[in-house]
Every structure is written in structure tokens, then in C-alpha cells.
mmCIF file of C-alpha atoms in Angstrom:
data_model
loop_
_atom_site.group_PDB
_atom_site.id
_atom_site.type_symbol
_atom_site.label_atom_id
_atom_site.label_comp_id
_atom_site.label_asym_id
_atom_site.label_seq_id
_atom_site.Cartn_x
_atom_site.Cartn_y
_atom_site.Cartn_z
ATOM 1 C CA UNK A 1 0.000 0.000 0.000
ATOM 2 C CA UNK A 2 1.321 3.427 -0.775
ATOM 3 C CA UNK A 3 0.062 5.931 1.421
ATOM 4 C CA UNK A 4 0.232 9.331 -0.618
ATOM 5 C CA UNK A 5 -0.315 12.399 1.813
ATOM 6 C CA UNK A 6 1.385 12.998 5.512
ATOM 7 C CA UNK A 7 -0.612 15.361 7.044
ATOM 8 C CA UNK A 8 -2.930 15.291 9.889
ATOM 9 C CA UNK A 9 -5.406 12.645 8.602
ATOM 10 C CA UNK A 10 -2.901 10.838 6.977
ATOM 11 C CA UNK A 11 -0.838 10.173 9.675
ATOM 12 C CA UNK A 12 -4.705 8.788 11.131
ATOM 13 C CA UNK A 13 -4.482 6.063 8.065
ATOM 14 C CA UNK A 14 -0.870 5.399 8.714
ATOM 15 C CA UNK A 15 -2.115 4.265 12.666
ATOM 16 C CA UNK A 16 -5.098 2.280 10.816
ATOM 17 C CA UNK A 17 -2.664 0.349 8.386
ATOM 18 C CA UNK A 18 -0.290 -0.562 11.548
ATOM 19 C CA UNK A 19 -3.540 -1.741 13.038
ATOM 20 C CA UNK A 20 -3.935 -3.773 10.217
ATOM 21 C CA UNK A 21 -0.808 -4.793 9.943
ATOM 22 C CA UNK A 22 -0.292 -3.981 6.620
ATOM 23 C CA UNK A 23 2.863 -3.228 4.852
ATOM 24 C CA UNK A 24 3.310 0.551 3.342
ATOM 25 C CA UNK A 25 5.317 2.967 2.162
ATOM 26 C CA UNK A 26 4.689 6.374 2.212
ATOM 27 C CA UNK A 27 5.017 9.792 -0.142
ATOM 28 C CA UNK A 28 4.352 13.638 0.305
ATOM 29 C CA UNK A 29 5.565 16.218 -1.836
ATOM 30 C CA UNK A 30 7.260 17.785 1.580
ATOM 31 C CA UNK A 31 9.903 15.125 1.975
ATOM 32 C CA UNK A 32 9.829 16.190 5.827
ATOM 33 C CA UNK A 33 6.734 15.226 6.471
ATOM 34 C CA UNK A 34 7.193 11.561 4.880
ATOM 35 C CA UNK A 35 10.590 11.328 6.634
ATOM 36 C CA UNK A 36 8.921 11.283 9.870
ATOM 37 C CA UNK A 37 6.372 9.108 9.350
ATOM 38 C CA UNK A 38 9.320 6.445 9.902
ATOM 39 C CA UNK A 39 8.202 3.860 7.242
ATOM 40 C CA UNK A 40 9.744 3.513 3.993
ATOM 41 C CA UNK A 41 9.763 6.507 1.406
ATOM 42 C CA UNK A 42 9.588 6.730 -2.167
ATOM 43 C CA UNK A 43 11.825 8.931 -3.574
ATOM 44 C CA UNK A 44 8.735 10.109 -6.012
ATOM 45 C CA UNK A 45 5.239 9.539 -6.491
ATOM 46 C CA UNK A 46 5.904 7.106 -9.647
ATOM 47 C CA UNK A 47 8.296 4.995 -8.011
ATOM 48 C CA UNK A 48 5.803 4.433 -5.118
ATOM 49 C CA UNK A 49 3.316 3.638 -7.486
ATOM 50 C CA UNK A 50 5.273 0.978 -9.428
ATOM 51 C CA UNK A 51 6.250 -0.859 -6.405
ATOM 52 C CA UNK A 52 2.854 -0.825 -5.056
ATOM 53 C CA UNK A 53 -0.517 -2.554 -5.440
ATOM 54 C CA UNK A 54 -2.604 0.368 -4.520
ATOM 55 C CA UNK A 55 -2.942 3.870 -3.085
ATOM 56 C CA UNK A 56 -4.021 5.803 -0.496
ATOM 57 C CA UNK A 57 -4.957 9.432 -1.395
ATOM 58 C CA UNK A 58 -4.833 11.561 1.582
ATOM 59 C CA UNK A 59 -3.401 14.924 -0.139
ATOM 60 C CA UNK A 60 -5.414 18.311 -0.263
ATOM 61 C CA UNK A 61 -8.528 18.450 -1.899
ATOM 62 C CA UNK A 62 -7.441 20.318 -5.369
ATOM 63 C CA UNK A 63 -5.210 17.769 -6.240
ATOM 64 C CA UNK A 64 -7.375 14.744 -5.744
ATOM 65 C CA UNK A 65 -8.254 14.238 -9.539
ATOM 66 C CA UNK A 66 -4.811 14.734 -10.812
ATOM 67 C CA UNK A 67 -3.468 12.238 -7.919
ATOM 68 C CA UNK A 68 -6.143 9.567 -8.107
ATOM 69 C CA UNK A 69 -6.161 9.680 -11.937
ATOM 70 C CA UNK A 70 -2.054 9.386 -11.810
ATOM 71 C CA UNK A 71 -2.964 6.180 -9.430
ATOM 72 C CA UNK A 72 -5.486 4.669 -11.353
ATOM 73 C CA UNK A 73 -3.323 4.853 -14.985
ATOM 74 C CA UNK A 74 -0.218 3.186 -13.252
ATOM 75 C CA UNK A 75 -2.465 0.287 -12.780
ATOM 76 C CA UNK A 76 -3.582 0.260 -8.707
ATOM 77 C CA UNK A 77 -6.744 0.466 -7.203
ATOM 78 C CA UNK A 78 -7.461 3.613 -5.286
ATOM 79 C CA UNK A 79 -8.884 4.845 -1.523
ATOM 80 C CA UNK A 80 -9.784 8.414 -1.823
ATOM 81 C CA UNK A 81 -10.264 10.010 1.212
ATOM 82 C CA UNK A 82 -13.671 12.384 1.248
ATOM 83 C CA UNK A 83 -14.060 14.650 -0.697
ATOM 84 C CA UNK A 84 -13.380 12.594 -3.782
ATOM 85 C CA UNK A 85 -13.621 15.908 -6.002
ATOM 86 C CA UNK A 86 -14.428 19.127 -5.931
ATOM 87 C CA UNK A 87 -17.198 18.812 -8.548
ATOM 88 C CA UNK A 88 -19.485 16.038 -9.682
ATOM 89 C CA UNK A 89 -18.097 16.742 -12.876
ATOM 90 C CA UNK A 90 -14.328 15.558 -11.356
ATOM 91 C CA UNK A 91 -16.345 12.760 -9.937
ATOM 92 C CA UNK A 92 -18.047 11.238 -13.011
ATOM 93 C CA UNK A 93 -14.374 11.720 -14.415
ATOM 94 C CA UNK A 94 -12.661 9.368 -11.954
ATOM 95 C CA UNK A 95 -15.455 7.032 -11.723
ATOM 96 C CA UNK A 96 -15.173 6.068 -16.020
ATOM 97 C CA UNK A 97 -11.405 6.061 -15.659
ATOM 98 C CA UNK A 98 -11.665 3.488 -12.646
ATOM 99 C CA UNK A 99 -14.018 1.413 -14.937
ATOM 100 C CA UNK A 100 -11.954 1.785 -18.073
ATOM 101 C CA UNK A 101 -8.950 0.422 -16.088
ATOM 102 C CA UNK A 102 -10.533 -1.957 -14.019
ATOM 103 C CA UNK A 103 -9.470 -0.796 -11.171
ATOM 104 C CA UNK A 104 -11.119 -1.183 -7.568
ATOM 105 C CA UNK A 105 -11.260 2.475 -6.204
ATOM 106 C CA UNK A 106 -13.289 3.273 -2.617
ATOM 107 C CA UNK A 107 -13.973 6.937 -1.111
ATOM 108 C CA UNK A 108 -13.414 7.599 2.482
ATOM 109 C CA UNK A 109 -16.887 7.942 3.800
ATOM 110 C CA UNK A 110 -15.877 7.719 7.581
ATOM 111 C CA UNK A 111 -19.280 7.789 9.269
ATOM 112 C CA UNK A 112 -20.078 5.132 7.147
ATOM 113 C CA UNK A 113 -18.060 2.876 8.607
ATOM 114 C CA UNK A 114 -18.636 4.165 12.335
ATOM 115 C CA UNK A 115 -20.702 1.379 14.172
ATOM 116 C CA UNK A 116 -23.547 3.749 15.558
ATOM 117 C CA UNK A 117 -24.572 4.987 12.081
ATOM 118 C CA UNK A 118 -23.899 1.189 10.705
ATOM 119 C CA UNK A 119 -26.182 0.077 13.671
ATOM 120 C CA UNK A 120 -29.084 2.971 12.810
ATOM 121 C CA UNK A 121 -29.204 2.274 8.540
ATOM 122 C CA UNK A 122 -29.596 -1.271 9.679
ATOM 123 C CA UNK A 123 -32.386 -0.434 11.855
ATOM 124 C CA UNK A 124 -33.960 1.574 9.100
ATOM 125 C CA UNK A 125 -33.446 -1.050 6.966
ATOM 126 C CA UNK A 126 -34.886 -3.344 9.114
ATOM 127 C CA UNK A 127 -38.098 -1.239 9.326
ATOM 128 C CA UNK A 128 -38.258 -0.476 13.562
ATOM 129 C CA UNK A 129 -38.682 3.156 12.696
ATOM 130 C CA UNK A 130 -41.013 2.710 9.624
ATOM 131 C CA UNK A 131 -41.666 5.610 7.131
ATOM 132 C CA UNK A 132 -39.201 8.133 8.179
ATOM 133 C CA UNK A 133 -40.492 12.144 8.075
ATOM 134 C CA UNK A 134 -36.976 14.064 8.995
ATOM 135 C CA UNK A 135 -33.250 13.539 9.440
ATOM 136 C CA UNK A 136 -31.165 16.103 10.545
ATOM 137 C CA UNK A 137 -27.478 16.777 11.158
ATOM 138 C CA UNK A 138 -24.663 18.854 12.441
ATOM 139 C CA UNK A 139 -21.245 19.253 11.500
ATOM 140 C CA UNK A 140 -20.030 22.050 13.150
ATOM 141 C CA UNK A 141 -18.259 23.995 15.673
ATOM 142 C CA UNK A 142 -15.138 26.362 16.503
ATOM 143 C CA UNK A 143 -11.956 25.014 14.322
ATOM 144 C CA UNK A 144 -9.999 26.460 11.802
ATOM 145 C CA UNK A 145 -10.593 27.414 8.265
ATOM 146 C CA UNK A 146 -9.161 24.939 6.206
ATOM 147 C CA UNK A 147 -7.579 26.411 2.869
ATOM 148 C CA UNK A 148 -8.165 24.065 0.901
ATOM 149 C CA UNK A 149 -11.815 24.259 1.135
ATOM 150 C CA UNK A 150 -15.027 25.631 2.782
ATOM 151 C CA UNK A 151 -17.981 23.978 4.728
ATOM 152 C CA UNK A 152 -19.389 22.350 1.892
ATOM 153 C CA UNK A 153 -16.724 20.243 1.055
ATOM 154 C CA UNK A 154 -14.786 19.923 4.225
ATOM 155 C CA UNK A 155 -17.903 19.248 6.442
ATOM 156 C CA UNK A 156 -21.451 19.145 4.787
ATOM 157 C CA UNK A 157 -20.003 16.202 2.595
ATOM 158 C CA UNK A 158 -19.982 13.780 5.315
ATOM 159 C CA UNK A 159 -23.900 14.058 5.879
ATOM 160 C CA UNK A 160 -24.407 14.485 2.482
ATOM 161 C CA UNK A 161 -23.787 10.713 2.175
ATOM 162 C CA UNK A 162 -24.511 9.678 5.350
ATOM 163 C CA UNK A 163 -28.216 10.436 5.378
ATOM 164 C CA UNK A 164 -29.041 9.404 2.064
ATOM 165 C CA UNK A 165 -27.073 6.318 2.790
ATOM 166 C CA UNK A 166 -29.405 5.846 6.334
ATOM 167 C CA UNK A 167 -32.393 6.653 4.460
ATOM 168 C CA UNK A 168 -32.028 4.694 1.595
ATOM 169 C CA UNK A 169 -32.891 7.068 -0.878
ATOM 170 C CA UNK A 170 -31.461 10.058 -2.528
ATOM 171 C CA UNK A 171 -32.978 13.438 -2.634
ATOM 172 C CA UNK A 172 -34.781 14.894 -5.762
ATOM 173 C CA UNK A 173 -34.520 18.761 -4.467
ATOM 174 C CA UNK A 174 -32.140 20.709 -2.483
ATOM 175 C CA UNK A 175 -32.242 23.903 -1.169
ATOM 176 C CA UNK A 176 -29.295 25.929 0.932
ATOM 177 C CA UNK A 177 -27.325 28.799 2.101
ATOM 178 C CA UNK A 178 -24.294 29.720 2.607
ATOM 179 C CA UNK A 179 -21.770 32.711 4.196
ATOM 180 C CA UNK A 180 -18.331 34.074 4.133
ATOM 181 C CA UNK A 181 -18.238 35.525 7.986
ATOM 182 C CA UNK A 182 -14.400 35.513 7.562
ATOM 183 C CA UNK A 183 -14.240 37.126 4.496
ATOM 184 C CA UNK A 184 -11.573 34.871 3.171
ATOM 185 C CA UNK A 185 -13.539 33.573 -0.230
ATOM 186 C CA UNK A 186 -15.203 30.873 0.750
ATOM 187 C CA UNK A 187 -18.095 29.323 2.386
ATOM 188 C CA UNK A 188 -17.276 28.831 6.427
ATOM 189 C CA UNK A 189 -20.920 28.214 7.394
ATOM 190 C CA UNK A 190 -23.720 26.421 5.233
ATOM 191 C CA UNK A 191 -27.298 25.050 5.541
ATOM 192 C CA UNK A 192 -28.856 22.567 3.468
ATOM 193 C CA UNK A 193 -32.129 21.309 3.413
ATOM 194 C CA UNK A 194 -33.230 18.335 1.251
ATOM 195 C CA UNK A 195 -36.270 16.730 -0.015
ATOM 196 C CA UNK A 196 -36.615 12.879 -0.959
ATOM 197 C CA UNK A 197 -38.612 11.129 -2.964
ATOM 198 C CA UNK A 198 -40.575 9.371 -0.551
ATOM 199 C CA UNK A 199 -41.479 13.101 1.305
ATOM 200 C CA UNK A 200 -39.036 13.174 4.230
ATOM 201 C CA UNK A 201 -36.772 16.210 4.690
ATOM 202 C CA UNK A 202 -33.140 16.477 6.053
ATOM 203 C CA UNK A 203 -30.850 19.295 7.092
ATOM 204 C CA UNK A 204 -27.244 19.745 7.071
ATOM 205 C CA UNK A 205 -25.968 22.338 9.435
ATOM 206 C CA UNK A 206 -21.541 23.191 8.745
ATOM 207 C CA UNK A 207 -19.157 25.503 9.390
ATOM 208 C CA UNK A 208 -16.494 26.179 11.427
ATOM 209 C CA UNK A 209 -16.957 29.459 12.885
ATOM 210 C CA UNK A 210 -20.041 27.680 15.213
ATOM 211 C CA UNK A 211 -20.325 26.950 18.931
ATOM 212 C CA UNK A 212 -18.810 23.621 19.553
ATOM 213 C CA UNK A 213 -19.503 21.365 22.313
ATOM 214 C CA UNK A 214 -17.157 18.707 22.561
ATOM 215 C CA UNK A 215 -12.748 18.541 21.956
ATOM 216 C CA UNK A 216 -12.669 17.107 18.563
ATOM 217 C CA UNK A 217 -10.714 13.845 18.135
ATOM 218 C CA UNK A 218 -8.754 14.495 14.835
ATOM 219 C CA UNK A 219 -8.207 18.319 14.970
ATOM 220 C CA UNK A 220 -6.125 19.517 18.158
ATOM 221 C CA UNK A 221 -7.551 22.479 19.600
ATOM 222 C CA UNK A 222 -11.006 22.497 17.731
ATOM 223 C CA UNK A 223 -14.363 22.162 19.809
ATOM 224 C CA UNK A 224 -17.275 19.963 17.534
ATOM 225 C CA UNK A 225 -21.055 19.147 17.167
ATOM 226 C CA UNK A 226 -20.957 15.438 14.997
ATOM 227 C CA UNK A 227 -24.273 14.523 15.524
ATOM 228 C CA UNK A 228 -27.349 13.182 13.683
ATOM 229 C CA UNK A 229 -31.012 12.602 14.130
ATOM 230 C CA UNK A 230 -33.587 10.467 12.588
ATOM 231 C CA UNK A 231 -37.350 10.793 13.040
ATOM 232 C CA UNK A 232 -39.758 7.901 11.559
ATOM 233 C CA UNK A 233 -43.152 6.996 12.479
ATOM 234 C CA UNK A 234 -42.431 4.383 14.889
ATOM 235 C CA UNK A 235 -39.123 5.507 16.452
ATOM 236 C CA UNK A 236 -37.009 8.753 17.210
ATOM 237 C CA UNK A 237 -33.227 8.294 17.283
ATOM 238 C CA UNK A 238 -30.249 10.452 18.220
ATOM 239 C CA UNK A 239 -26.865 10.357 18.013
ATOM 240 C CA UNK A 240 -23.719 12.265 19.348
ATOM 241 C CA UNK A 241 -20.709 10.886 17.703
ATOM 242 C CA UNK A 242 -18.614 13.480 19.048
ATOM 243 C CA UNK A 243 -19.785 11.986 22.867
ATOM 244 C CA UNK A 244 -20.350 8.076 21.511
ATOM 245 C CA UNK A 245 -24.021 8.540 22.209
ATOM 246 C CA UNK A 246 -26.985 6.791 20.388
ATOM 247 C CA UNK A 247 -30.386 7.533 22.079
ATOM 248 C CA UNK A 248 -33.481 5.662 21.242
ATOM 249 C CA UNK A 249 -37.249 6.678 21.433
ATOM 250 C CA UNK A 250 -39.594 3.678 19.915
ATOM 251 C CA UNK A 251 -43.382 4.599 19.488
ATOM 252 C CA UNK A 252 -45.565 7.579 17.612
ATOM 253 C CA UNK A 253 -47.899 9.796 18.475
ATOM 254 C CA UNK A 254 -52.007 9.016 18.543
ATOM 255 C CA UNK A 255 -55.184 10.347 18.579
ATOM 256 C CA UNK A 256 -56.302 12.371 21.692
ATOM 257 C CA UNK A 257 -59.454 14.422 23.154
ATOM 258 C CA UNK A 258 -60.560 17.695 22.004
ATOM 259 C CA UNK A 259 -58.197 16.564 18.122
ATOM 260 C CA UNK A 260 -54.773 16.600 19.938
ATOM 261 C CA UNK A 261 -52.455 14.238 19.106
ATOM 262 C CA UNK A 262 -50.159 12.806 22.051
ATOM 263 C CA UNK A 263 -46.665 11.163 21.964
ATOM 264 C CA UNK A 264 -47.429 7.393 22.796
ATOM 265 C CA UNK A 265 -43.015 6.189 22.881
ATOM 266 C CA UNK A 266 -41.562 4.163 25.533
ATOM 267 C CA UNK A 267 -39.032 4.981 27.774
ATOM 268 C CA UNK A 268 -35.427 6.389 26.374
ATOM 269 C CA UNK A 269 -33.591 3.646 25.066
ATOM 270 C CA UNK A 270 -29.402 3.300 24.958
ATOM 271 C CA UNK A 271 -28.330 0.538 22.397
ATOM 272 C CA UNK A 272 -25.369 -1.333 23.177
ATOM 273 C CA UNK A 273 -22.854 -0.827 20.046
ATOM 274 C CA UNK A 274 -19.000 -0.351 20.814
ATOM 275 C CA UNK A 275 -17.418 3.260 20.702
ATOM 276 C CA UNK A 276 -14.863 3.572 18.082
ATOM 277 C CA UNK A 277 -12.029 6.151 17.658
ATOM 278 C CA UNK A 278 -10.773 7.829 14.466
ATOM 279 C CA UNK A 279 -8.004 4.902 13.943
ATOM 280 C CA UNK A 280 -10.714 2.249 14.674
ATOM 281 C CA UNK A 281 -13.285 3.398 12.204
ATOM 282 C CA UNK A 282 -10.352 4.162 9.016
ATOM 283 C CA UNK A 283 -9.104 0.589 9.969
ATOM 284 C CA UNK A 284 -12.656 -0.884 8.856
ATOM 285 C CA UNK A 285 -12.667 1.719 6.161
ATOM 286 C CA UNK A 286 -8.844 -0.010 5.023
ATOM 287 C CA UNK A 287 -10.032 -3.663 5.820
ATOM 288 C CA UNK A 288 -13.404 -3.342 3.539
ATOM 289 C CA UNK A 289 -11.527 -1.917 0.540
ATOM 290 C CA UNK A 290 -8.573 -4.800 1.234
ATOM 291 C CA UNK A 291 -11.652 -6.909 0.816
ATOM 292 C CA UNK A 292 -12.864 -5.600 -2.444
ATOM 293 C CA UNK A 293 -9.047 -5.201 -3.370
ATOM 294 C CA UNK A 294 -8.602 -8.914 -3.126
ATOM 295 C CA UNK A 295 -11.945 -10.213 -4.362
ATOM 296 C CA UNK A 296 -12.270 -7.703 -7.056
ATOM 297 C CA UNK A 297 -15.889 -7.074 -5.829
ATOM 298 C CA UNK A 298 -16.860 -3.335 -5.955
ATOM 299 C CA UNK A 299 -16.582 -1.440 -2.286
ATOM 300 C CA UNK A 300 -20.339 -0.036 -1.314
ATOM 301 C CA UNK A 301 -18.610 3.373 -1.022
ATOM 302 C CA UNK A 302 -17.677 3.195 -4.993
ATOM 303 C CA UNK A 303 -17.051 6.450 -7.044
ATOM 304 C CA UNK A 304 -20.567 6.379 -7.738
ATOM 305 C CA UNK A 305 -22.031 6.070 -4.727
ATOM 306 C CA UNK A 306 -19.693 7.607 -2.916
ATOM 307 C CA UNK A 307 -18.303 10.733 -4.832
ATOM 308 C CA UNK A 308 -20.654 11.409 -7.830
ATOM 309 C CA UNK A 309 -24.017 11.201 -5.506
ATOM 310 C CA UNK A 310 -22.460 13.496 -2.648
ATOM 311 C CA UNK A 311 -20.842 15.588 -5.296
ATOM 312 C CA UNK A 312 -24.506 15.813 -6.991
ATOM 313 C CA UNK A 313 -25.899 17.335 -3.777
ATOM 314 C CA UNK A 314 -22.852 19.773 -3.127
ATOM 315 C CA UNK A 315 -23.300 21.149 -6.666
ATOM 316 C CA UNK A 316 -26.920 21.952 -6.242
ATOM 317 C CA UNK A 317 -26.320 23.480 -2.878
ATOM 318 C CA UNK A 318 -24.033 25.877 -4.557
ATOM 319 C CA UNK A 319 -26.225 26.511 -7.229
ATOM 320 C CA UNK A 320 -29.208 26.693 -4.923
ATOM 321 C CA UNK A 321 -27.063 29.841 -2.248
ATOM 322 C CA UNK A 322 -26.161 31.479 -5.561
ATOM 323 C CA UNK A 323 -29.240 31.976 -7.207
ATOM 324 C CA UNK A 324 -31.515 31.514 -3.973
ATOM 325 C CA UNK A 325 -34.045 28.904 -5.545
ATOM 326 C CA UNK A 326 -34.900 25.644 -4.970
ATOM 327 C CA UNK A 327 -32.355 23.142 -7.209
ATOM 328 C CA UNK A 328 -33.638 20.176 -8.541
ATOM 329 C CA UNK A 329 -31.334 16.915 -8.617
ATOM 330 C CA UNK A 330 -31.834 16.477 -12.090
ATOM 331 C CA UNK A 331 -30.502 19.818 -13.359
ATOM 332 C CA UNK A 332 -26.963 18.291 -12.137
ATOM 333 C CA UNK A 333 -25.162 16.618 -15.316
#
């Protein structure tokens, strides 16, 4: 495995591949950074490549479809950490040069892979909350501005899979807004509503100029909000990722005196599912695409699902703050 990118999250894969104990070598375009990594360096991003079976792209986000389509020609199959691409047009891109190659290639949808959230979709799969009405989530708080990107693509992405990915559907219509409180150029706080199919509505709240409420676990210094809520018919469920929390309300609401309707749920529930930290969850991110590396089956979190629906939704919200209308999922090529 060649591990291409040093920096803060990448040093967060390099724990999850000792986990593994997998074999890597490492490359950044500051040779400092690889240096102290301690593993094995290659002296250029070619070299790595051509002693390597696949890659790990953990480099900044406007270089991601130059790197991963440098991997993906050399002949390995790819992990691209989220964002897979700035635009779904990058996205679509990557995902016909993976095919053309026959390559394996797997985005880094962390939450995915975090046990709460792979314990709720199952739920919702399962039907115990039954025809869900709202989902909400937050991705927010008091860290710095990366400059590499704003909210949209450094926070709102996450949630942009994740609930479509608990619900089981993907929106048709998307509506948002967005602000530049720093004045830098770019988006540090956005809001997103979105409307499915089926008639539920979600919200993404990001930014980074926000209240936070708890230390974040990957960024020193930076206070968070990671949480997520899903409403259904039959159940209520919270959770605070940030705090390892998963809440659980089962029952709905019925008819009353006098046309009131009163909340019939049972007492607050607290499902059992282990806590996982940032190197636990990228390690079952790394072991699945091993998997799909060695089986040649496609990952779940593919280019399509994973970077060309997300980027779909992104693209409309910045359509949507820029012209201040309602976007439809359609008008995104």
C-alpha cells in the first residue's frame, strides 16, 4: 500500500494500516513530512506507485483528480479520502477512468463505517422506525478554516452521504445557504435542506466558525457538534458521535381528546454498540476496501455512490445559495 499524503489525517491512516498490519510505504511532496512518518519513502510519487498494489490518497482536496487519476493509470486500485472531487463533474471523471482500467477504487466515507450509524441504517433497513419524516445533522463547531476548502466540502459532505445512505434514498430537491463571515472567499458556514422522494426532509448544518460542544478527536484544539437525528413513524433516534451517544425513542404519536395528538413512545432507550475512535473506524474503512481489493468485488462506497451522488448534492447546494431557488437533482449533469 502506498500511502500518498502525511498530514494530519494521513498520519490517522498510517495508525489504521499498523492496526492492520499492513505493509506501506509512504510519499508527500514535503519530503519532511514523509521522513517522519518512519516507514519507507519513495523517492517520487511514480516509483511508489510501481512498487505498489494500490494507493491511499490523503493529499489536499485540489489535487485529488490529478493524484487519483495518476494512481489509477499506473495500474492500482485507489482509496480516496472524502471529498473525492471538488465537482461532480471531477467525480463522473474518476469514476469512467476506474471502470476503463478496471481498477477497484473506494472513497473515504468515515461515518459510514462508524458502528452507531452502521447500527441505525440497519435499523432503518430493518423497518423499527417505519416511514421516516426528517433527518437532521450537524457538523459544526469552533476550528480552523481549512484552505483548501469551505464547509461544503470539508464538512457538509460527510452528511451528504450519510443520510441518504441511512435513508435509503437520494434526494430529488435541495435547497441551501451559505456565508463568508471571515471574508476569506469561501463558504465557512452552510445550511442545506433536502427533499426525498418518498417526502421526508433532512438538514445539514456546517461551518467552522459555530459553537462547539465537545474537543474534537482528529483536529487539536477544535471544539465539535458530529451529531445526527432520525425521526420515523415508529421511532425517534439520536446520536452524538462526538460523545459516543446513540439515544433511542420507539413509538408515535395518537389520537387524543378535544383533536390533539399525544406522543405514545416508551421509555429512552441506549443501544449497546462499541465506541470507536478515528483509527478504529479508518481501519474498517482499510479492511473493507482490502476486501474488495482482493476479491475484485466493488466497495459499497464506490465512485458512484460515494463521490458522484455526494458531489450531486454539493453542486446543487451551490447553485441553490447562488441563485436563492430551490435546485432540482436532475438539473446536475
Amino acid at each position: 500500500m502506498l500511502l500518498i499524503g502525511c498530514g494530519a489525517f494521513g498520519r490517522v491512516h498510517l495508525a489504521a494500516l499498523r492496526r492492520l498490519g499492513l505493509p506501506v510505504t509512504v510519499f508527500d511532496t514535503d519530503p519532511a513530512l514523509a521522513a517522519a512518518t518512519g516507514e519507507t519513502v519513495a523517492p517520487s510519487l511514480e516509483a511508489g506507485l510501481a512498487a505498489c498494489e494500490a494507493a491511499i490518497v490523503v493529499t489536499p482536496v485540489p489535487t485529488h483528480r490529478a493524484v487519483a487519476e495518476t494512481v489509477l493509470r499506473a495500474g492500482c486500485d485507489l482509496f480516496l479520502e472524502k471529498p473525492a472531487t471538488e465537482t461532480v463533474a471531477d467525480a463522473e471523471a474518476l469514476a469512467c477512468l476506474a471502470a476503463e482500467h478496471g481498477r477497484m477504487a473506494q472513497v473515504g466515507l468515515y461515518f459510514r463505517f462508524h458502528p452507531k450509524a452502521a447500527a441505525l441504517r440497519r435499523m432503518v433497513a430493518g423497518g423499527e422506525f417505519g416511514r421516516l419524516h426528517y433527518l437532521a445533522a450537524r457538523f459544526s463547531g469552533l476550528k480552523r478554516a481549512r484552505g483548501d476548502s469551505g464547509a461544503l466540502l470539508n464538512d457538509a459532505v460527510h452528511f451528504a452521504d450519510l443520510l441518504p445512505w441511512i435513508a435509503g434514498e437520494a434526494p430529488i430537491r435541495v435547497f441551501a445557504t451559505t456565508a463568508d463571515p471571515l471574508g476569506r472567499g469561501r463558504e465557512d458556514l452552510a445550511v442545506i435542506q433536502m427533499m426525498f422522494p418518498s417526502g421526508c426532509t433532512a438538514l445539514i448544518e456546517a461551518g467552522c466558525v459555530l459553537p462547539g460542544r465537545w474537543p474534537d478527536a482528529v483536529v487539536p484544539g477544535a471544539e465539535t457538534r458530529k451529531e445526527i437525528v432520525v425521526a420515523g413513524r415508529d421511532a425517534l433516534a439520536e446520536i452524538d458521535f462526538a460523545a459516543e451517544t446513540f439515544a433511542l425513542r420507539r413509538g408515535m404519536h395518537a389520537p387524543a381528546a378535544h383533536g390533539a395528538w399525544l406522543p405514545q413512545h416508551g421509555a429512552r432507550e441506549e443501544p449497546s454498540i462499541p465506541a470507536a475512535d478515528p483509527v478504529d473506524v479508518v481501519a474498517a474503512e482499510l479492511a473493507a476496501f482490502v476486501e474488495a481489493v482482493q476479491t475484485r468485488r466493488a466497495p459499497e462506497a464506490d465512485l458512484r455512490s460515494g463521490a458522484v451522488a455526494p458531489a450531486r448534492i454539493l453542486d446543487a447546494a451551490r447553485i441553490s445559495a447562488a441563485e436563492a431557488r430551490v435546485v432540482a437533482l436532475e438539473e446536475i449533469a
